[in-house]
Short mmCIF file of C-alpha atoms in Angstrom, two decimals:
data_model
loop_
_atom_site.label_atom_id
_atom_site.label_comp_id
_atom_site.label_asym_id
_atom_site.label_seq_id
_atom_site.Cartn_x
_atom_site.Cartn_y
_atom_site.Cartn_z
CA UNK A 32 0.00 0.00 0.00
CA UNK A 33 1.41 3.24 -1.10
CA UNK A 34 1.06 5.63 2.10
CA UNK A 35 1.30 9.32 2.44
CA UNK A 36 5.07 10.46 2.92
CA UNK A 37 3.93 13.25 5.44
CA UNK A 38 1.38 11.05 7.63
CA UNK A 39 3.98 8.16 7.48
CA UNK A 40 6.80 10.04 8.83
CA UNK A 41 4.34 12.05 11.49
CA UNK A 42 4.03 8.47 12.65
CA UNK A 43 7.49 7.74 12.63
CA UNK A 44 7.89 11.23 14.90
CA UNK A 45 4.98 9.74 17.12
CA UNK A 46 6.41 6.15 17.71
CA UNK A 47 8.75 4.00 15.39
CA UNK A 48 7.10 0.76 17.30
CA UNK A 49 3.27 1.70 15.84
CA UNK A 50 4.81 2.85 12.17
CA UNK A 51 6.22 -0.35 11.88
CA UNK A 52 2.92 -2.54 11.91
CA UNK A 53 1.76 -3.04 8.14
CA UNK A 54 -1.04 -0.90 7.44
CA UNK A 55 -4.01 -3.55 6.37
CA UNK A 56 -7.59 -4.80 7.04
CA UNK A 57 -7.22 -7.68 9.79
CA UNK A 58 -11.62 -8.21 9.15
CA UNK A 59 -12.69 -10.21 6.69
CA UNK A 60 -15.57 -9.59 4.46
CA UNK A 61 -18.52 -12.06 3.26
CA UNK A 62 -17.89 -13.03 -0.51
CA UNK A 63 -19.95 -10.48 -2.74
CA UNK A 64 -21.02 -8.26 0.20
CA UNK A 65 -19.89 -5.12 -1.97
CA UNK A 66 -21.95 -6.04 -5.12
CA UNK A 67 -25.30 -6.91 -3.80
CA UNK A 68 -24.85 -3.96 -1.09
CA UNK A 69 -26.43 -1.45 -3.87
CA UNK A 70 -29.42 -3.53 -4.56
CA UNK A 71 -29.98 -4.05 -0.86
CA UNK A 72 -29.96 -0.70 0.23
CA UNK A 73 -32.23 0.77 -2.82
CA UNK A 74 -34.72 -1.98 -1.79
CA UNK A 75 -34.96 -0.88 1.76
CA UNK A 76 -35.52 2.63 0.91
CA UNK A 77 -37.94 1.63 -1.33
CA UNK A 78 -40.02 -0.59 0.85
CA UNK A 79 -40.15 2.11 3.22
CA UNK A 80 -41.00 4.96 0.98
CA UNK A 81 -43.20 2.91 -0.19
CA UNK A 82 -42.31 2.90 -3.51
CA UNK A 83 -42.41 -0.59 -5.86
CA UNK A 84 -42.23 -1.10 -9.48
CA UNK A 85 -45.37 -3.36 -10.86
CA UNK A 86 -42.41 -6.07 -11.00
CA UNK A 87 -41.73 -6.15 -7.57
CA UNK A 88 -45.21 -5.62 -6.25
CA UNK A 89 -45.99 -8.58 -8.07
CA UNK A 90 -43.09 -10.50 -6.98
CA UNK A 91 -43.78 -9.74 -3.31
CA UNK A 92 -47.65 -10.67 -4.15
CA UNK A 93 -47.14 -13.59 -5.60
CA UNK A 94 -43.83 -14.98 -7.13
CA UNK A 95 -45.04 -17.40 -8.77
CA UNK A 96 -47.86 -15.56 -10.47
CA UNK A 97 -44.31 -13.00 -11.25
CA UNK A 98 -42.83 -15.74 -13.15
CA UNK A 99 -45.57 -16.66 -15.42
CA UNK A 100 -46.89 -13.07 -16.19
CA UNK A 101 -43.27 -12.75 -17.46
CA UNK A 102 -44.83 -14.34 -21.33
CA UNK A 103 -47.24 -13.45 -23.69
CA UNK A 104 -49.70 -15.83 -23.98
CA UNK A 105 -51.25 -14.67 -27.55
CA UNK A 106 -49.17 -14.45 -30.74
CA UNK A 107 -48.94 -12.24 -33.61
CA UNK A 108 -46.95 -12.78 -37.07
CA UNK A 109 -43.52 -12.02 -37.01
CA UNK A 110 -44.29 -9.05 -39.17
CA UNK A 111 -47.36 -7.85 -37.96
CA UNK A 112 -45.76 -4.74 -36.61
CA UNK A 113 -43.64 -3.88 -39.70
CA UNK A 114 -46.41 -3.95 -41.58
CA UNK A 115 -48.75 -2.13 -39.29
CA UNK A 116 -46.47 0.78 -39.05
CA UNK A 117 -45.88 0.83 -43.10
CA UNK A 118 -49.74 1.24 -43.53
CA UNK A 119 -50.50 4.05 -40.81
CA UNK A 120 -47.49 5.63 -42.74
CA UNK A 121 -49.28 5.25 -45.97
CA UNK A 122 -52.57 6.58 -44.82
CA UNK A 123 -50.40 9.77 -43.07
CA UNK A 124 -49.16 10.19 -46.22
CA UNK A 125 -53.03 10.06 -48.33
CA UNK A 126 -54.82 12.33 -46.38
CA UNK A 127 -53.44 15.22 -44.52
CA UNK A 128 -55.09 15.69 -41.34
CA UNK A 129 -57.65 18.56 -40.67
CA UNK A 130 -56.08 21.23 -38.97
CA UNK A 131 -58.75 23.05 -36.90
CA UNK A 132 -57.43 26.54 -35.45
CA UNK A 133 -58.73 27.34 -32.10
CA UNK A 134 -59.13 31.12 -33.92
CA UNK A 135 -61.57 30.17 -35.76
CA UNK A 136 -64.01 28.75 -33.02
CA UNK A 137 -63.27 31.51 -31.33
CA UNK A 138 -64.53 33.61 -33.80
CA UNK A 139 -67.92 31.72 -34.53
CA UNK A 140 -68.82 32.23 -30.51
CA UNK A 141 -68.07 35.96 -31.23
CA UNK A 142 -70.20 36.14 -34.23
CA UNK A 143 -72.69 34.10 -32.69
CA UNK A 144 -73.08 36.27 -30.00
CA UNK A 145 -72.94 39.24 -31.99
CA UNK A 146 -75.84 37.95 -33.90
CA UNK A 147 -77.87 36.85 -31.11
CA UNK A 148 -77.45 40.69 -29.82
CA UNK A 149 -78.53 42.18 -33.31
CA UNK A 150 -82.04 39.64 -32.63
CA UNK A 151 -82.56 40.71 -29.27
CA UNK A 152 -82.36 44.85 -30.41
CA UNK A 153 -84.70 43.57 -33.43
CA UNK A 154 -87.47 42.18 -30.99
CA UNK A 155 -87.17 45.28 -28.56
CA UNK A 156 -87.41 47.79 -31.57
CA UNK A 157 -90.65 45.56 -32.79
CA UNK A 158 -92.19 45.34 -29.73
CA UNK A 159 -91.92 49.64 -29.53
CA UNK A 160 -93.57 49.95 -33.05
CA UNK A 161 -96.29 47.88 -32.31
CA UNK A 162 -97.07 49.95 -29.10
CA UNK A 163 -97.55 53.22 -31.17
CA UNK A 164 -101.09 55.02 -30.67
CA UNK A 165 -103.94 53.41 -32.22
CA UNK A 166 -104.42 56.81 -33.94
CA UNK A 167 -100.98 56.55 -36.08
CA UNK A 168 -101.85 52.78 -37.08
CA UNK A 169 -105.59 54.21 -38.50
CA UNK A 170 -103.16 57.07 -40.76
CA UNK A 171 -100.99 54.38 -41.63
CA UNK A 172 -103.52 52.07 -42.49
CA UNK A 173 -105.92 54.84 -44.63
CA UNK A 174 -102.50 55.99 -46.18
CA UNK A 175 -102.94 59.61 -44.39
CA UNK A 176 -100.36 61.69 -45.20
CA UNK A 177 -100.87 64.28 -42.91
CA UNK A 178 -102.84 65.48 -39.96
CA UNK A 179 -105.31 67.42 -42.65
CA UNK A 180 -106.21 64.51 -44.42
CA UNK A 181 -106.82 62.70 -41.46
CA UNK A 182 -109.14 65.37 -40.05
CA UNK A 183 -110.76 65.78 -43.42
CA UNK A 184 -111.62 61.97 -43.41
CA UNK A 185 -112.29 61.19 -39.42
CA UNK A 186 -115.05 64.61 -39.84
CA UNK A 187 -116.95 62.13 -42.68
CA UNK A 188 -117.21 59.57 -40.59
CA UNK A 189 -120.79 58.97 -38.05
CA UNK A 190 -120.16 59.08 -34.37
CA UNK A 191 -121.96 56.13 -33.97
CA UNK A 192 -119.26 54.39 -36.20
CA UNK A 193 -116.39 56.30 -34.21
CA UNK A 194 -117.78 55.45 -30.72
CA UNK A 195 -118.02 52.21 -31.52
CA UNK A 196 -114.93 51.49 -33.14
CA UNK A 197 -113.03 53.10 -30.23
CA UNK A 198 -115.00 50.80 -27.67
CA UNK A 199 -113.44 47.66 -29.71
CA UNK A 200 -109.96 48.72 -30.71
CA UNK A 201 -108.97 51.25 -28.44
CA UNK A 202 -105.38 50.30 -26.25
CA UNK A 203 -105.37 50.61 -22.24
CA UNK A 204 -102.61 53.45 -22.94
CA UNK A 205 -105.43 55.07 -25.41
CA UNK A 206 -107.64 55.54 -22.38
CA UNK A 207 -105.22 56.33 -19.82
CA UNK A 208 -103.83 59.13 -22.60
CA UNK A 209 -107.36 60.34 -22.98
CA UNK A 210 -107.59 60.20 -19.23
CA UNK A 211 -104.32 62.77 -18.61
CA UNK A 212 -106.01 64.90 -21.18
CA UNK A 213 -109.26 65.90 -19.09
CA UNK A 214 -108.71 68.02 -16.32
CA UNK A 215 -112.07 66.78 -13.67
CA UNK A 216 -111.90 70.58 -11.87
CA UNK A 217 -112.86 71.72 -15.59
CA UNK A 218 -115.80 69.09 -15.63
CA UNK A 219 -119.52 69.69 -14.77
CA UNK A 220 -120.83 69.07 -11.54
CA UNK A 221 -123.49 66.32 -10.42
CA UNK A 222 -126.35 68.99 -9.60
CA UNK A 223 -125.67 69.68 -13.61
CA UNK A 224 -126.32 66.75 -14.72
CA UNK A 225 -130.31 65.29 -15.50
CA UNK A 226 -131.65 62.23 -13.62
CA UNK A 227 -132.37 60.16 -16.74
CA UNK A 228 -134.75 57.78 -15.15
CA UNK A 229 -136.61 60.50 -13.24
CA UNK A 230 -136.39 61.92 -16.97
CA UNK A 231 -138.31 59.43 -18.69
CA UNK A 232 -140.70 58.45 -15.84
CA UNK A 233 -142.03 61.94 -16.47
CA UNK A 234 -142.12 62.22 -19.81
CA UNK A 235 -144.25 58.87 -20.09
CA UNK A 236 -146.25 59.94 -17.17
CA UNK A 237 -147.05 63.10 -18.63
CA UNK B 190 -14.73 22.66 -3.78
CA UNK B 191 -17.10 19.59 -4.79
CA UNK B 192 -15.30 16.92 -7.34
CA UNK B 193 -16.58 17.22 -10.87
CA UNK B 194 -18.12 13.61 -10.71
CA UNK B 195 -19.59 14.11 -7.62
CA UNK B 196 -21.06 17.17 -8.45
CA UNK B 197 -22.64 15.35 -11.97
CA UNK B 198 -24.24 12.78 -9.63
CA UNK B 199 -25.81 15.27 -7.11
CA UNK B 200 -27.45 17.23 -10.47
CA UNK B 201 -28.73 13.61 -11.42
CA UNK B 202 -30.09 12.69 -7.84
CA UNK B 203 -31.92 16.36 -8.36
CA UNK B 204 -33.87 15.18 -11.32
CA UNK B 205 -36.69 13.23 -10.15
CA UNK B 206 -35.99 10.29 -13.27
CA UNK B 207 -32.33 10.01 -12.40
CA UNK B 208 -32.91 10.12 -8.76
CA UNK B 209 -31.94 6.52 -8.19
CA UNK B 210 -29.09 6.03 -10.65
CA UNK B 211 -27.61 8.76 -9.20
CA UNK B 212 -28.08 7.03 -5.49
CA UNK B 213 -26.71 3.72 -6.98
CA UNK B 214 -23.27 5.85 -7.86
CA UNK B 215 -22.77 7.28 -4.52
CA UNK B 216 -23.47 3.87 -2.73
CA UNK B 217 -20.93 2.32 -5.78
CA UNK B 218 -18.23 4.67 -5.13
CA UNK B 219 -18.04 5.31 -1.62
CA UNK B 220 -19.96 1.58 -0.01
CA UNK B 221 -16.19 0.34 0.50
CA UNK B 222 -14.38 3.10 2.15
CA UNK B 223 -17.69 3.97 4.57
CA UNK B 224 -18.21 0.70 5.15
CA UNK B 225 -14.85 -0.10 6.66
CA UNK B 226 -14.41 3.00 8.41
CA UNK B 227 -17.34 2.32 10.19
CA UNK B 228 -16.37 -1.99 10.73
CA UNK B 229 -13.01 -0.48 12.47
CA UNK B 230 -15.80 1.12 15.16
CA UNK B 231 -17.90 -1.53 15.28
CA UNK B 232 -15.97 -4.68 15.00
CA UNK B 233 -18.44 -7.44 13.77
CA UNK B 234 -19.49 -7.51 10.00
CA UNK B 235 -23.45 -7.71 10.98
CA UNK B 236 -23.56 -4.54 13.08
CA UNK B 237 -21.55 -2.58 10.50
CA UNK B 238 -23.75 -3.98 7.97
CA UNK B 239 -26.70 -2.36 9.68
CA UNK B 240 -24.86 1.08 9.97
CA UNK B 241 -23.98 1.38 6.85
CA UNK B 242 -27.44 0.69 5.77
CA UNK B 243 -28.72 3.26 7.95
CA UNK B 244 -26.07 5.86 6.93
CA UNK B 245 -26.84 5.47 3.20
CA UNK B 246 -30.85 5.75 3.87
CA UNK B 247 -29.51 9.03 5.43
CA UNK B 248 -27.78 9.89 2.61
CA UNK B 249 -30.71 9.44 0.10
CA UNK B 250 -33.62 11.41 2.55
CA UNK B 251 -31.20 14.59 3.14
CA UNK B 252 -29.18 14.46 0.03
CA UNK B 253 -31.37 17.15 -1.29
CA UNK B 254 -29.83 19.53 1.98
CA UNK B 255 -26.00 19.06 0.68
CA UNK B 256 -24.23 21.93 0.55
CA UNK B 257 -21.69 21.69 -2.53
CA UNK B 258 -19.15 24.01 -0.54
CA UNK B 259 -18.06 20.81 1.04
CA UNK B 260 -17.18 17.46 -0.13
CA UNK B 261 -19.79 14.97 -0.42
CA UNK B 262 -17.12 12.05 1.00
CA UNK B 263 -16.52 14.65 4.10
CA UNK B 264 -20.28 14.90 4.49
CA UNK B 265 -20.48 11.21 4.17
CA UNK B 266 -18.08 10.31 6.74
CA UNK B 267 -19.39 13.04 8.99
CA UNK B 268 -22.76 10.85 8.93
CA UNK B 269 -21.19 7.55 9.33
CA UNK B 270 -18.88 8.62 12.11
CA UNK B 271 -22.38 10.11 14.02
CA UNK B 272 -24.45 6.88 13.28
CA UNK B 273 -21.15 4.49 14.42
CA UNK B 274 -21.29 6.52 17.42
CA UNK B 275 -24.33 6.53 18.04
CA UNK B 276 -25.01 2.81 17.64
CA UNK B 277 -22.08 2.06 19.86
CA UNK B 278 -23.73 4.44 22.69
CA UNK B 279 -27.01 2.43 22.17
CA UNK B 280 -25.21 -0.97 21.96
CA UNK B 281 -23.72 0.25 25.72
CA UNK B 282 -27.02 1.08 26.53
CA UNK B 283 -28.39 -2.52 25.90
CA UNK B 284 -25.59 -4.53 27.79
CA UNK B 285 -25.20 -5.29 31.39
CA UNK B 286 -21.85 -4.10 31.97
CA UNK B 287 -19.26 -4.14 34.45
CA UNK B 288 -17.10 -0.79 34.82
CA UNK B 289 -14.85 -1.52 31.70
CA UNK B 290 -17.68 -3.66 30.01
CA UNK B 291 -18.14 -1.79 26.98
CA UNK B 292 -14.14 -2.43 25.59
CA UNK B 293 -13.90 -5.66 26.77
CA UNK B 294 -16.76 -6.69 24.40
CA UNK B 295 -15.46 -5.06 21.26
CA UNK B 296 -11.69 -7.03 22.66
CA UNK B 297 -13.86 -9.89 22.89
CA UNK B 298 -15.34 -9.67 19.62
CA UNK B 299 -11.98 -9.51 18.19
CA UNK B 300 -10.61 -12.22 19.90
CA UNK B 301 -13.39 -14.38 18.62
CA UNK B 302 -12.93 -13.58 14.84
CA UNK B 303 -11.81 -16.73 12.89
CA UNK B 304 -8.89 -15.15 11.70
CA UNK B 305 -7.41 -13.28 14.85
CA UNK B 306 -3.77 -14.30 15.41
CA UNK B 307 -2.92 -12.87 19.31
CA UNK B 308 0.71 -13.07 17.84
CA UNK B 309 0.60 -11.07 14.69
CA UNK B 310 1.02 -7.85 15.01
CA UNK B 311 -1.78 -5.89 12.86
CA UNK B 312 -4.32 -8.12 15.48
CA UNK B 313 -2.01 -6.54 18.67
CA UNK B 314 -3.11 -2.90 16.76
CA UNK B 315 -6.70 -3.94 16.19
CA UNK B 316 -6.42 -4.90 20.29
CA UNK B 317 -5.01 -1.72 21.34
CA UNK B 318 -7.10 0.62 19.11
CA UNK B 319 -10.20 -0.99 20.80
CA UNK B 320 -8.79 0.86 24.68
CA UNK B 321 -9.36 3.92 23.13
CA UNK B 322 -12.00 6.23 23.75
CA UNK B 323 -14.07 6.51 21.42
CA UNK B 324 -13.74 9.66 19.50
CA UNK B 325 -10.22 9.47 19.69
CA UNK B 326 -10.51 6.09 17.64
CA UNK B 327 -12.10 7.83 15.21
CA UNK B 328 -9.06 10.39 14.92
CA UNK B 329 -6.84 7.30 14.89
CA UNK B 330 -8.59 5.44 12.21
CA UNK B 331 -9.39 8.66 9.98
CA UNK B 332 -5.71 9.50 10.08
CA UNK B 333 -3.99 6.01 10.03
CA UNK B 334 -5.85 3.84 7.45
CA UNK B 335 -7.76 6.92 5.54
CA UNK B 336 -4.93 9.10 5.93
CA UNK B 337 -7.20 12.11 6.22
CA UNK B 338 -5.90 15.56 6.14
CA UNK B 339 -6.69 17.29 9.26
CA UNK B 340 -8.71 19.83 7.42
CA UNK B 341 -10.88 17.68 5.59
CA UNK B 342 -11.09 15.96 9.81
CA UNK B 343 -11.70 18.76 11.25
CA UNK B 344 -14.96 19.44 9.07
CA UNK B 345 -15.85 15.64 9.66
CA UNK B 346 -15.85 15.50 13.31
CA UNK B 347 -16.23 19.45 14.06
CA UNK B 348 -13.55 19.68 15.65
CA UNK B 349 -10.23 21.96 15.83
CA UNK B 350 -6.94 20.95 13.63
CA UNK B 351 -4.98 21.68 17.14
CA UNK B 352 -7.12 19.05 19.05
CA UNK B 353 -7.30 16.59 16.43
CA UNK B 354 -3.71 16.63 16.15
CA UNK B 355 -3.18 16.51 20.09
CA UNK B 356 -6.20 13.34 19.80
CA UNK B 357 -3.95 11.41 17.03
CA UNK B 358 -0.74 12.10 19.19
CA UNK B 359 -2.51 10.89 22.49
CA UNK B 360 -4.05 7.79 20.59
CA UNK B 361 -0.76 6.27 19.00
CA UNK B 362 0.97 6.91 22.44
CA UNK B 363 -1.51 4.77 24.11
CA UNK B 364 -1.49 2.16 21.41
CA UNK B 365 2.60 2.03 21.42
CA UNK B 366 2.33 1.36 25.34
CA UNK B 367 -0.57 -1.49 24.77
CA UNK B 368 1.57 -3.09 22.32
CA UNK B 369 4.89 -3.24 24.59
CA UNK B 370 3.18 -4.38 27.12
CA UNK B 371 0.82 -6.80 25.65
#
């Protein structure tokens, strides 16, 4: 054994008797202790980490089932493979595959969305035309161009006719517009007004 | 500094896939050296067979805590110098001794080995480094069979350069006077 000039001769210094006694291991070592050590060791740690590979879960489970599941019990032809992978790179080959960019879906929810929008506004704007005054709907309908004609025509027309088309087409917002109109201080009071059943009981009476 | 090839397995035992190949090198490269370092304390095969174990599973769980401004051998005899110790303080622990009990068991356990020759003289050594105390067997062992620097010592065991030399010189003083007289 080659020893260190300096910590030989510090010996030397120390005690001549001591540096004189070969330097070796007196213990003795079981045969291939050093090469299964390794394997020993990485086992412990992982039984107590608790981490196994399938094969030696299996092997603690059952070795015997470990040493059959070892085979493949079905068999293919020698081949099969090579010619598997020459025919999926044939078909790669044929038909490119169809590339669909995220983008573009992105882009149909926005126009969706968009378009849903543009119906909602549609219904709303609808819904405000058809609540116009029963009035404008009677100039549209006649083809009255202005408030002249319309006056002109409704002054032709029998009261009868008027009152009784109002009574079957006029809107709750008619009446309530009608309503705001009429101020009740400017109104009549009751003692003005004839009792029309004392009215005719006289008139047949007498 | 860290050696280069130690400092390539610690960046393998980092990455998670690598983590065990890396472990397999360290126990490869240093098993030998740790494990006799630690049989010199311990005396019979079994016991330093169950250090050892214990120091590598040491190795592997605080690995990750190495600081590369040391050596990782330093660090690894730093952990089996603690563990021999501390198994040998159990071991006491466990035995009904008389005053000098302890040492005469570890004699004993030498005398008993298959091989031990009372006349040759590397047994006589093995006899006298066994009346030591303890941590200055350590000093003894780390300087005459590992020839350790007392640097690289002194970051092992903690310890000053001054006292480890004084330990070494005390230790091969007593084992000179065993051997004349034994």
């Amino acid at each position: 054994m080659n020893r260190n000039i300096h910590i030989e001769n510090e010996l030397k210094n120390l005690s001549s008797r001591v540096a004189e006694i070969p330097v070796q291991h007196t213990f003795t070592v079981p045969e291939k202790y050093f090469e299964g050590l390794e394997q020993s060791i990485i086992s412990r740690i992982r039984l107590e980490e608790g981490i196994i590979s399938a094969a030696d879960e299996i092997q603690q489970l059952s070795p015997a089932l470990a040493q059959i599941i070892q085979k493949n019990t079905y068999t293919v032809d020698s081949d099969f493979f090579d010619k598997k992978s020459a025919t999926l790179a044939e078909i790669s080959k044929k038909k490119p595959a169809h590339v669909v960019h995220f983008q573009l879906r992105k882009l149909a929810y926005k126009i969706a969305i968009a378009a849903s929008f543009v119906v909602l506004v549609g219904l709303a704007l609808l819904k405000a035309y058809q609540s116009n005054s029963q009035v404008d709907l009677v100039k549209q309908g006649l083809a009255l161009q202005t408030d002249d004609q319309f006056n002109e025509y409704l002054a032709k027309l029998d009261t009868d006719e008027i009152l009784t088309y109002l009574k079957h087409h006029s809107l709750p917002s008619d009446k309530e517009h009608i309503g705001s109109m009429i101020d009740a201080a400017s109104l009549p009071g009751e003692d003005a007004y004839f009792d029309e059943t004392f009215l005719d009981t006289l008139l047949i009476t007498n | 500094m860290i050696q280069t090839d130690d400092l390539v397995i610690l960046t393998m035992f980092r990455i998670p896939e690598s983590r065990e190949k890396a472990f397999a090198l360290i126990i490869r490269k240093y098993q030998e050296k740790l494990y006799w370092h630690v049989r010199r304390m311990v005396v019979e095969h079994e016991d330093a067979n169950d250090v050892l174990q214990n120091v590598f599973i040491k190795v592997w769980r605080s690995l990750d805590k190495f600081r590369e401004d040391s050596q990782l051998y330093t660090w690894l005899y730093k952990i089996a110098s603690n563990e021999s110790l501390t198994f040998l303080d159990q071991k006491k622990k466990r035995q009904v001794i008389s005053i000098d009990g302890h040492r005469v068991d570890l004699t004993d356990r030498i005398m008993a080995d298959k091989d031990f020759d009372v006349n040759k003289a590397e047994w006589k050594l093995q006899l006298a480094i066994q009346q030591l105390p303890e941590k200055q067997r350590i000093v003894f062992n780390l300087r005459y069979y590992e020839e350790m620097p007392y640097a690289t010592m002194s970051e092992v065991l903690e310890t000053t350069e001054g006292a480890l030399k004084a330990s070494y010189h005390h230790a091969v003083k007593k084992i000179e006077a065993f051997i004349l007289h034994h």
